[in-house]
Short mmCIF file of C-alpha atoms in Angstrom, two decimals:
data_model
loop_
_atom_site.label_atom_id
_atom_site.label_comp_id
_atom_site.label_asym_id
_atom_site.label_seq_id
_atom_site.Cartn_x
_atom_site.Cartn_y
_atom_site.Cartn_z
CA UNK A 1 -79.53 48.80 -42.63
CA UNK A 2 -78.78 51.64 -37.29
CA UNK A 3 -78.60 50.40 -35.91
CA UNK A 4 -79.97 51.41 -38.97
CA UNK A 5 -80.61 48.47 -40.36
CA UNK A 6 -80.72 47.38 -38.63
CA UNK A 7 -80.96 50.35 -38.09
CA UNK A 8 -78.94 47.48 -38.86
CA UNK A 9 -80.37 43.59 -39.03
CA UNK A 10 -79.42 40.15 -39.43
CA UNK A 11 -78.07 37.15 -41.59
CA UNK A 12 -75.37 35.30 -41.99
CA UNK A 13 -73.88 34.92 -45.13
CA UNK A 14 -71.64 32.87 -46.78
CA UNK A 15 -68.25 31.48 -47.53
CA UNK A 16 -67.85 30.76 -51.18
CA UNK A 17 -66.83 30.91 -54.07
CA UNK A 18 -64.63 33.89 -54.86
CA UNK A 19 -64.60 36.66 -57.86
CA UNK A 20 -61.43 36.22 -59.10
CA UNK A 21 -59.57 39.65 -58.31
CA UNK A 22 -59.90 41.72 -61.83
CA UNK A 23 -58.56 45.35 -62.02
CA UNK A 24 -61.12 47.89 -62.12
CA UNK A 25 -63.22 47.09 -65.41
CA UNK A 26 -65.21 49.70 -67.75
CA UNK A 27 -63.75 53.25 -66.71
CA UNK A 28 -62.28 52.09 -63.77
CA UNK A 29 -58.91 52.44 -63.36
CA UNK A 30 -56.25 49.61 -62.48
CA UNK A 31 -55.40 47.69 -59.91
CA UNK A 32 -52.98 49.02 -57.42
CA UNK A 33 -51.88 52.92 -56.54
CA UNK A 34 -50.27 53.98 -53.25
CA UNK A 35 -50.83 55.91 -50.04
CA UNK A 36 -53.10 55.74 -47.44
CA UNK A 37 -56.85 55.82 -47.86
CA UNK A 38 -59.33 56.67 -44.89
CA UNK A 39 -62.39 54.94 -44.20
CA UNK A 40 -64.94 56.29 -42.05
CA UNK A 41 -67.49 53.35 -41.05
CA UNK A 42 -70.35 53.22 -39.15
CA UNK A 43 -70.29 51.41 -35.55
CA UNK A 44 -72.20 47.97 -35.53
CA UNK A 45 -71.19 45.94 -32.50
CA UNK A 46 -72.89 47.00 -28.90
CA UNK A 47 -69.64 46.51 -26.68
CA UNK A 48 -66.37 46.57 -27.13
CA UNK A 49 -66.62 42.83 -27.33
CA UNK A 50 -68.84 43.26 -30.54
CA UNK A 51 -66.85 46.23 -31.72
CA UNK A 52 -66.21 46.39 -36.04
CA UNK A 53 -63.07 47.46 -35.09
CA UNK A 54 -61.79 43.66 -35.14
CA UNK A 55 -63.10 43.08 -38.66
CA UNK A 56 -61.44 46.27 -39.88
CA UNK A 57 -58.25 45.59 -38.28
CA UNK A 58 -57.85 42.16 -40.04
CA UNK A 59 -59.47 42.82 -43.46
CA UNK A 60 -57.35 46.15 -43.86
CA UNK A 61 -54.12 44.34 -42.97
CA UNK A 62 -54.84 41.36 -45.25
CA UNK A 63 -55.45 43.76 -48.12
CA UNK A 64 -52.22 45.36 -47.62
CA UNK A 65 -50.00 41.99 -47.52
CA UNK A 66 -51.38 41.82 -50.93
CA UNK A 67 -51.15 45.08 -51.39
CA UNK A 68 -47.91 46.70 -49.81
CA UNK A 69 -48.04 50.32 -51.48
CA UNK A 70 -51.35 50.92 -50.00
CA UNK A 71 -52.81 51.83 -46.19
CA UNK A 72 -55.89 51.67 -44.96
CA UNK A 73 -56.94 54.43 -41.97
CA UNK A 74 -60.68 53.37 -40.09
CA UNK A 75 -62.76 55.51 -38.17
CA UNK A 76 -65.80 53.87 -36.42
CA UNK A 77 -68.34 56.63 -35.89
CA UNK A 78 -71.84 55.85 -33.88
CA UNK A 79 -74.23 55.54 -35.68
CA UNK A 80 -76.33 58.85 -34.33
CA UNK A 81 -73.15 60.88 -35.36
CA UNK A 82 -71.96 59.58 -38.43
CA UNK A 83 -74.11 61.26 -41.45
CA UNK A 84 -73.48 64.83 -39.35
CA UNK A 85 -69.86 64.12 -38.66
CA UNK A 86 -69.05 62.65 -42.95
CA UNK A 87 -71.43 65.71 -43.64
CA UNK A 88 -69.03 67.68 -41.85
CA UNK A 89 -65.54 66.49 -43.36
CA UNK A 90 -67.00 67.15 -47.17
CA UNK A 91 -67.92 70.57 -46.99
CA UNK A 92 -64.32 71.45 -44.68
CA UNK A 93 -62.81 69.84 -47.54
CA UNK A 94 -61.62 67.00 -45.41
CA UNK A 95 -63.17 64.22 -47.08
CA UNK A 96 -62.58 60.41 -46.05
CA UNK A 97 -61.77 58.70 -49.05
CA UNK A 98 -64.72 55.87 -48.58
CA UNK A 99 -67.50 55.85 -45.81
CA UNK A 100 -69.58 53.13 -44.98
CA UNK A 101 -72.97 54.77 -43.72
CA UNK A 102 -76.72 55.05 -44.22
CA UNK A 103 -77.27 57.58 -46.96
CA UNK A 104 -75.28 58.52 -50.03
CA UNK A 105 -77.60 60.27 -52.49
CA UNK A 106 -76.64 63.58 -51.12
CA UNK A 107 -73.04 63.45 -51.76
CA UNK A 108 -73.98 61.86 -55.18
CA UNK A 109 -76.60 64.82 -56.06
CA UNK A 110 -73.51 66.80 -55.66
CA UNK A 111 -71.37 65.15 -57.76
CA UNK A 112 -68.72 64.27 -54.95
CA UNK A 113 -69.04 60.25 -55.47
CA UNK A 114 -67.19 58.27 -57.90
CA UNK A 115 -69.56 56.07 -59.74
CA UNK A 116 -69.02 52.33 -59.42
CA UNK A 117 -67.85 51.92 -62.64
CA UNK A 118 -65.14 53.77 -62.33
CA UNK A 119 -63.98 52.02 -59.14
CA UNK A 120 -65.00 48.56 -59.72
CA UNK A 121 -64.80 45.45 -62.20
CA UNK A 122 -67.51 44.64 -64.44
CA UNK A 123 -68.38 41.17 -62.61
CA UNK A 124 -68.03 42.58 -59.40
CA UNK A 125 -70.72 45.73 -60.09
CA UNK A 126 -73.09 43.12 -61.57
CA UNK A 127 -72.64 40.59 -58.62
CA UNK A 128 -75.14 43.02 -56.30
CA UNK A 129 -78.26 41.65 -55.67
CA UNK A 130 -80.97 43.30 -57.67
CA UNK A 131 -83.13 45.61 -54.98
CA UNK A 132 -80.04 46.84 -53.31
CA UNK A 133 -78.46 47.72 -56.75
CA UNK A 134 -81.86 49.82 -57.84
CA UNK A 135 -81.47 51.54 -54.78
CA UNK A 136 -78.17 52.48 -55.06
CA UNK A 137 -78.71 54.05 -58.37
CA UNK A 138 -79.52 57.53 -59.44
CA UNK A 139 -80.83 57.82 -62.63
CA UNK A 140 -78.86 54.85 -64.27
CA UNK A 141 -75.48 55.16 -62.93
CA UNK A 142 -74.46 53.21 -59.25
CA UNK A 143 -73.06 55.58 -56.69
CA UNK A 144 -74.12 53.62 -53.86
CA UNK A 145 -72.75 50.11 -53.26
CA UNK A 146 -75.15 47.96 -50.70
CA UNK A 147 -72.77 46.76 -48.45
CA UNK A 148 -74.78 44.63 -45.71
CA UNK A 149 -78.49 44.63 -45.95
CA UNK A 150 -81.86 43.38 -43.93
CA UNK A 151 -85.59 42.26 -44.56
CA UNK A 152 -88.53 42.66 -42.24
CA UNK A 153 -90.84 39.92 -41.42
CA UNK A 154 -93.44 39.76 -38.60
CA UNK A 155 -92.38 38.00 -35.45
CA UNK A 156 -94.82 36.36 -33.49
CA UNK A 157 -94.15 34.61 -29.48
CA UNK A 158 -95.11 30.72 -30.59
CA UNK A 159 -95.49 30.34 -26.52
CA UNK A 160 -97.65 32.74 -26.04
CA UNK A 161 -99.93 31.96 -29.68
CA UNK A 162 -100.08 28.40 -28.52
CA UNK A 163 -101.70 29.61 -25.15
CA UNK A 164 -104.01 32.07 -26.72
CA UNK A 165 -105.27 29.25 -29.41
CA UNK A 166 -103.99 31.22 -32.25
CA UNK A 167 -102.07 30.85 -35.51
CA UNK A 168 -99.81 32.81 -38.02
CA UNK A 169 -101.96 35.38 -39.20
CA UNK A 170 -102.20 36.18 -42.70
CA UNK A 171 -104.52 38.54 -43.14
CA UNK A 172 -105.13 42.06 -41.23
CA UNK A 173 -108.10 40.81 -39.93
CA UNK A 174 -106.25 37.62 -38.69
CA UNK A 175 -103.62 39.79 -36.39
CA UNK A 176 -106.62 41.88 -35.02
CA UNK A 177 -107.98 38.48 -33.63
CA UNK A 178 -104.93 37.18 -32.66
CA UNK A 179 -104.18 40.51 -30.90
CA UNK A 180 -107.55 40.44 -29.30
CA UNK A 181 -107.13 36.52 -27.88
CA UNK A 182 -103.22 37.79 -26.71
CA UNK A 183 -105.20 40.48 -24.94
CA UNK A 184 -107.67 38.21 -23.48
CA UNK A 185 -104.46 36.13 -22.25
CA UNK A 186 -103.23 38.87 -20.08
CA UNK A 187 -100.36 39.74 -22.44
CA UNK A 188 -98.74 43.17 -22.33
CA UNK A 189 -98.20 44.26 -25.94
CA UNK A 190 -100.35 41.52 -28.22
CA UNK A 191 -98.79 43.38 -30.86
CA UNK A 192 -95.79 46.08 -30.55
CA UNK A 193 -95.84 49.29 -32.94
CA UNK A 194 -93.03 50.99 -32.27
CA UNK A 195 -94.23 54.61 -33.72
CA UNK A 196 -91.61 56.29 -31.80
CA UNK A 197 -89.09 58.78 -33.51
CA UNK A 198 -86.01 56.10 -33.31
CA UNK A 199 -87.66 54.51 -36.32
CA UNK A 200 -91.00 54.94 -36.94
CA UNK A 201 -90.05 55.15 -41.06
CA UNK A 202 -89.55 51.41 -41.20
CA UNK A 203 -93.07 50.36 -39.00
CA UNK A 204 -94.96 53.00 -41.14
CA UNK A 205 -94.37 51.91 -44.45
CA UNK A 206 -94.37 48.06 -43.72
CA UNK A 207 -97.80 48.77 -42.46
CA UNK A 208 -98.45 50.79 -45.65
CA UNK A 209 -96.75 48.13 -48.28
CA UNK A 210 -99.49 45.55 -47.17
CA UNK A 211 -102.53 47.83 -47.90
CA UNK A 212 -100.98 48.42 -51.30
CA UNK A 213 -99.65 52.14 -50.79
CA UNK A 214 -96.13 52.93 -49.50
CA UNK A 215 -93.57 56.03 -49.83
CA UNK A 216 -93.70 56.49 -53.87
CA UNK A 217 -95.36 55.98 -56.33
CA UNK A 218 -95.09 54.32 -59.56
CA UNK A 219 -92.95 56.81 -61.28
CA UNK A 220 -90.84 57.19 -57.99
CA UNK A 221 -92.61 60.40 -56.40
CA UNK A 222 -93.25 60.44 -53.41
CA UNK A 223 -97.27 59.39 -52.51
CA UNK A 224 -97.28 59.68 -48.96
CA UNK A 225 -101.07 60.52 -48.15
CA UNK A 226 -102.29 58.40 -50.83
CA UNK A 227 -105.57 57.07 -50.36
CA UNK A 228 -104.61 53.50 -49.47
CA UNK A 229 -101.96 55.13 -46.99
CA UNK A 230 -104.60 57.15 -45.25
CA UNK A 231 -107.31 53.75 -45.22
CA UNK A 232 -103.91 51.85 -43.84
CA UNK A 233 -103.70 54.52 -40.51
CA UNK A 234 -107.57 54.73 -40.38
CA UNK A 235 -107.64 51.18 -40.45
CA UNK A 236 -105.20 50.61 -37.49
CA UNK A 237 -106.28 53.20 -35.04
CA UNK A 238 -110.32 51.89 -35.23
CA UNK A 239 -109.00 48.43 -35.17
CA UNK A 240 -106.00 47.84 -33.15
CA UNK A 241 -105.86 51.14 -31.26
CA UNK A 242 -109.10 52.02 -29.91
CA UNK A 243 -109.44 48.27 -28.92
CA UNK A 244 -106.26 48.50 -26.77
CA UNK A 245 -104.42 45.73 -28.50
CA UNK A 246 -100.78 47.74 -29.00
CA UNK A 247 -99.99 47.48 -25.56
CA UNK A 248 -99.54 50.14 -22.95
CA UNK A 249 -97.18 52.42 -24.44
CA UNK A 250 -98.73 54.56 -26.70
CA UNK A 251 -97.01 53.98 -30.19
CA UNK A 252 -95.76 57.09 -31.17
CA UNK A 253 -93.55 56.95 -27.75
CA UNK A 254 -92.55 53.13 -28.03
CA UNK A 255 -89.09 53.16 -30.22
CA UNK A 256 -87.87 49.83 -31.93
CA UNK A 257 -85.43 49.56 -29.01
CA UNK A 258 -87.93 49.59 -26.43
CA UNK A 259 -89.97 47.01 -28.33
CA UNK A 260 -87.31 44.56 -29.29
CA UNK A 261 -86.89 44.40 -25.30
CA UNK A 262 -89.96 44.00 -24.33
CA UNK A 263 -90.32 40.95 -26.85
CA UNK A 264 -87.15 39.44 -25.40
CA UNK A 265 -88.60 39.31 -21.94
CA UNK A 266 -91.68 37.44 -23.54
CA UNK A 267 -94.53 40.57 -23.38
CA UNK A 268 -94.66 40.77 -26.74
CA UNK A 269 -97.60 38.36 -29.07
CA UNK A 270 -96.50 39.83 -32.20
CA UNK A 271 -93.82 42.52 -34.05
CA UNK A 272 -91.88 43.42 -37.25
CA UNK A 273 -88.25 42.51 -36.77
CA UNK A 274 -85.31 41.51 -38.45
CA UNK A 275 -82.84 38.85 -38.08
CA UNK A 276 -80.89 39.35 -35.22
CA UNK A 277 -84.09 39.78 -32.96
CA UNK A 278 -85.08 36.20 -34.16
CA UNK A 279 -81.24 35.25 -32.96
CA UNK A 280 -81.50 36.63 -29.90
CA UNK A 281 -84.39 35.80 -28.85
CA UNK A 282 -83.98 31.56 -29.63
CA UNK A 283 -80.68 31.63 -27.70
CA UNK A 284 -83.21 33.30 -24.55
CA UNK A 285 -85.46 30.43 -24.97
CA UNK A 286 -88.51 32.08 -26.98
CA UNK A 287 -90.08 30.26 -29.56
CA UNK A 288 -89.99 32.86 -32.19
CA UNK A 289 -92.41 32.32 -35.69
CA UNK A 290 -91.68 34.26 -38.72
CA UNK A 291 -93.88 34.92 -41.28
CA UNK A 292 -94.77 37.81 -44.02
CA UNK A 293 -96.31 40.80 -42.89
CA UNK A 294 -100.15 40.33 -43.27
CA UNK A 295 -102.32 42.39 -45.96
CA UNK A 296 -104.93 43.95 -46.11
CA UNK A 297 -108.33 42.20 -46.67
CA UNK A 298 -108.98 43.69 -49.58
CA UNK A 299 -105.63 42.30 -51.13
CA UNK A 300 -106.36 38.92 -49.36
CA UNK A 301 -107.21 38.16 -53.18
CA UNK A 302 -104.03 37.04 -54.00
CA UNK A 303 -101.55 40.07 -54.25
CA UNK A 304 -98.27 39.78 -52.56
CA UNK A 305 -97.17 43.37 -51.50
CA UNK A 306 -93.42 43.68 -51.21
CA UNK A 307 -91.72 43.29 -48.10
CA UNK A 308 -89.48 46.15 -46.72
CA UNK A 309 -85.74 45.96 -47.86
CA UNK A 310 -83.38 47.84 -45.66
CA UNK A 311 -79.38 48.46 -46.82
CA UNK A 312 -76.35 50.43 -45.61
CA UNK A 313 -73.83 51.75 -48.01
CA UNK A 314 -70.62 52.53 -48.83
CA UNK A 315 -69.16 55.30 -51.09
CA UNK A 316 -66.02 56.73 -52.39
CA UNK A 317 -65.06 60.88 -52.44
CA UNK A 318 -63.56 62.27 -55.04
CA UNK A 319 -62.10 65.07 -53.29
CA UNK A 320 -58.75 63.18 -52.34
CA UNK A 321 -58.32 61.61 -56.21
CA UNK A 322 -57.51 58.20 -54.94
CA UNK A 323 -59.76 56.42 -57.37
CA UNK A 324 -56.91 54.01 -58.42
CA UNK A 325 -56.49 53.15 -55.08
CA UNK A 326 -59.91 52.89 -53.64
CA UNK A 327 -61.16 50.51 -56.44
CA UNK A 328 -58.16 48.34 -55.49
CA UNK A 329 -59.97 48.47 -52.08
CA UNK A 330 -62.84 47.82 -52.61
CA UNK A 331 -62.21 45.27 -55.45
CA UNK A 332 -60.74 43.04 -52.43
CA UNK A 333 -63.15 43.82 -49.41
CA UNK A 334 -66.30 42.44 -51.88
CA UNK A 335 -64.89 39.07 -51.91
CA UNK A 336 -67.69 37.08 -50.60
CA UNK A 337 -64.96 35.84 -47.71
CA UNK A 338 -64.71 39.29 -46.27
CA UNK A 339 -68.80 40.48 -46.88
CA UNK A 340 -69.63 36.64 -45.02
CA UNK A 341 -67.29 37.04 -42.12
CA UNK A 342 -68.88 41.32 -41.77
CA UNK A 343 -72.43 39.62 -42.16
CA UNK A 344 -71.80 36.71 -39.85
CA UNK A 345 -70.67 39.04 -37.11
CA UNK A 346 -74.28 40.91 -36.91
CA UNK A 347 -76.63 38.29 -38.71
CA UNK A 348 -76.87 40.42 -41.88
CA UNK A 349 -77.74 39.65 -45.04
CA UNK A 350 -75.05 39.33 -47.71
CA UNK A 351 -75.33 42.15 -50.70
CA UNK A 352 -74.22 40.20 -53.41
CA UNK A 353 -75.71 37.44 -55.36
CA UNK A 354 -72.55 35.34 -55.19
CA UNK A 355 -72.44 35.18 -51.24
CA UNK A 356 -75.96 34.38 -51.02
CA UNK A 357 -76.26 31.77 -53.46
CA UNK A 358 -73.04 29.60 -52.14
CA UNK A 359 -74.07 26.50 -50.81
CA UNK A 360 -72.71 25.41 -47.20
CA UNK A 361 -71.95 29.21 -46.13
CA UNK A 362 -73.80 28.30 -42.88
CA UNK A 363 -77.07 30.35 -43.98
CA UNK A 364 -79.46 28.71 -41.80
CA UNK A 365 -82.95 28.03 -42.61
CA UNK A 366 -84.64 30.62 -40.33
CA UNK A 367 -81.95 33.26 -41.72
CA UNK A 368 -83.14 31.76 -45.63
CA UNK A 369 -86.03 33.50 -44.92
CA UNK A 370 -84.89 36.63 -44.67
CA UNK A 371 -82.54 36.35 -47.55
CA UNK A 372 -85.85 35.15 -49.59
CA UNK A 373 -88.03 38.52 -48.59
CA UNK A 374 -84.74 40.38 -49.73
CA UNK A 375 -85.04 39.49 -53.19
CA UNK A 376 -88.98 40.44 -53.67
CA UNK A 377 -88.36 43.66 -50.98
CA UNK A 378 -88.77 47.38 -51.68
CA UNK A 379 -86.10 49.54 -49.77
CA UNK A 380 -86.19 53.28 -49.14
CA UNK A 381 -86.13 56.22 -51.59
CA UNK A 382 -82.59 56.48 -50.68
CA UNK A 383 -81.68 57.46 -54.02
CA UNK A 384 -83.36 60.83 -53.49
CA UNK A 385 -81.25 63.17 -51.85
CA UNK A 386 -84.37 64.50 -50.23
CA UNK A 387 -85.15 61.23 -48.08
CA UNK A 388 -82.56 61.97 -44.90
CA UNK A 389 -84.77 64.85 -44.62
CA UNK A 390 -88.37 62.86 -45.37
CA UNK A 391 -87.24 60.12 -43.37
CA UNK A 392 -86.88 62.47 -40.23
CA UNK A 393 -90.31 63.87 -40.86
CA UNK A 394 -91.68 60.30 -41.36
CA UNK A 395 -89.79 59.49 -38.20
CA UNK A 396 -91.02 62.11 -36.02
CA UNK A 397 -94.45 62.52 -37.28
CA UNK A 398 -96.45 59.41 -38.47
CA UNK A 399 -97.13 58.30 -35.25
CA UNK A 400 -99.47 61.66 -34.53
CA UNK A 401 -101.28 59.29 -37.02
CA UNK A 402 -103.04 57.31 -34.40
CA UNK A 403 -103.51 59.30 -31.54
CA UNK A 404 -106.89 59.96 -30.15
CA UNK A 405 -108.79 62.35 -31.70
CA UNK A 406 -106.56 62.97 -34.97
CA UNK A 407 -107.61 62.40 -38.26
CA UNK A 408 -104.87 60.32 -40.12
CA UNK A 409 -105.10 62.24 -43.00
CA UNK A 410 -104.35 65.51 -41.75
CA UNK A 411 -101.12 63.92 -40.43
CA UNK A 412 -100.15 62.48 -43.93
CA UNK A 413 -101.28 65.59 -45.78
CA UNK A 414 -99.01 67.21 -43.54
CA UNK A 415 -95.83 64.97 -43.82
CA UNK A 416 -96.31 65.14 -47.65
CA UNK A 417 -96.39 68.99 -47.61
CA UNK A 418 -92.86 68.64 -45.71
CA UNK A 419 -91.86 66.18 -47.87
CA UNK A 420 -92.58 68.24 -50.97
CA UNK A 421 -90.88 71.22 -49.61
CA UNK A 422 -87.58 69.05 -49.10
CA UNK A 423 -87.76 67.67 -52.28
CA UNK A 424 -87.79 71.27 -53.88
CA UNK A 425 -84.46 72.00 -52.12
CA UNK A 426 -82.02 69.72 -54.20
#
């Protein structure tokens, strides 16, 4: 979800009801153990203001009032160093004991995770909602456990669509004229595509997802120069491109960052964003609309593509054999009390169906939104162990895709030769 998901991205959740505490269920083992365990977690807040570090602090000392054999040891890493630096630890034999970051299939292709069976209770492992739990799993068994999550919907300026006579669009031929009456209007970006390498993965395949394509296929494989993936890129650099209505940063340099600015200071008619954006910008004073991202014309029919589903996970070694202990972790930091006061901190969305469901947790209606797209989204191949690598490519790559004189093909063609290579390695 980073700031993945955000990088990482936006809801509150809720304060609720609570899973009563079971020891670990199925093949997990029981509750309680001793020693210290370390956690290495990702970085979420901006300052030291905003700093995890706070959260951490209090949630590891609560869980060892009630449970005084154990310690808990955290390590905030950025979020540009932590895959490298967890990457790192496991092959010097060094493990953490459980990391919070944005890709676990890797460590799960080679058999270093413990599964969440064997760490958690059977209500707690069926308490994730259902997209994040599907893409947590390889083959049938969870090694992934969605932790905070995000959904993308498009943003649009309501200030600057009221001037420009314009409404939600809803189709892709709607945002071209709303783009083209922003232009008219004198605004900078009508609509933002940030292309650039800080996330270009997320842009690309919600732009993909509403033409019907995306980053697999049916069977899970990847299809990334599909025919309706090519149409999608052909489609935006003749209509949105050419006709200068992306702004004047070309969008394979404009990153998410630079984007999410620019919309705060009101140049922006229309982007994909996630919560926190929407947060941010209402406490500035912008009017912000939120709506699905439009399709296609030719799936103006009726068919609802899936919105894009972002999560960030946590994970527990094996090298260190603290699986007694790290179930009786993790069994108390899923209490919906502890994933609504993480999620409340950075507008994320809860993981679990039992914080999202709890009435008067605060969730506000803009935020319900989000929460709503989350159940119907499609997240990331991040159960291939291939996809850090893919994702890069993607990254780096797709926006090639609409510069002048480039075929859009040719650029797939060649991200799904790369992608195919990778994908041959594990």
């Amino acid at each position: 979800m980073g700031r993945r998901i955000f990088g990482t991205a936006a809801t509150t959740v809720v304060l609720g009801l609570l899973i009563p505490l079971a020891g670990c269920g199925g093949s997990g083992g029981g509750a309680g153990g001793s020693g210290t365990l370390r956690l290495v977690a990702a970085e979420y807040g901006d300052t030291p203001a905003t700093s995890s570090k706070a959260f951490w602090d209090k949630v590891t000392a609560d869980f060892t009032a009630a449970n005084p054999g154990i310690k808990v040891e955290v390590k905030l890493l950025p979020w540009a160093d932590i895959d490298r630096e967890v990457s790192r630890m496991v092959k010097a034999g060094n493990a953490p004991d459980i990391a919070l970051m944005g890709s676990y299939s890797d460590f799960a292709a080679q058999g270093k995770l413990y599964s969440a069976d064997e760490l958690l209770s059977v209500t707690r492992e069926a308490n994730f909602l259902q997209p994040l739990a599907e893409a947590g799993t390889v083959g049938s068994t969870l090694y992934g456990l969605p932790f905070v999550a995000s959904s993308r919907l498009l943003f649009y300026n309501e200030a600057l669509f009221s001037k420009a006579g314009v409404s939600a669009p809803k189709t892709w031929a709607d945002l071209k004229s709303a783009a083209k009456a922003l232009k008219d209007k004198g605004v900078k970006f009508p609509y933002a595509m940030p292309l650039g390498p800080e996330e270009a993965h997320a842009e690309a395949m919600i732009w993909e997802l509403s033409n019907g394509g995306g980053y697999a296929d049916n069977s899970g494989n990847y299809s990334l120069a599909s025919d309706p993936n090519i149409q999608t890129w052909r489609w935006v650099k003749d209509n949105l491109i050419a006709p200068g209505l992306v702004g004047p940063t070309p969008p394979s340099q404009l990153n998410r960052a630079d984007a999410f600015a620019a919309f705060l200071r009101g140049e922006v008619g229309m982007l994909n964003g996630y919560p926190s954006l929407a947060h941010e910008a209402r406490a500035k004073g912008i009017g912000v609309g939120t709506v699905s991202m439009p399709v296609s014309d030719t799936l103006a029919s009726g068919e609802v593509p899936p919105t894009v589903g972002v999560a960030d996970w946590m994970m527990a070694f094996k090298q260190n054999d603290k699986r007694t202990e790290i179930g009786t972790f993790l069994e108390f930091l899923y209490q919906d009390k502890n994933l609504s006061d993480f999620a409340n901190r950075y507008h994320l969305l809860p993981s679990t169906v039992t914080a999202s469901r709890t009435a008067g947790g605060g969730l506000d209606k803009n935020d319900q939104q989000f929460l709503t797209a989350l159940y119907g989204a499609q997240l990331y191949p991040v159960n291939d162990p291939s996809w850090v690598t893919v994702s890069d490519t993607i990254k780096r790559n797709i926006g090639r895709a609409v510069e002048p004189n480039v075929d859009p093909k040719t650029v797939l063609e060649d991200i799904a030769s790369k992608a195919n290579e990778a994908s041959k390695k594990h």
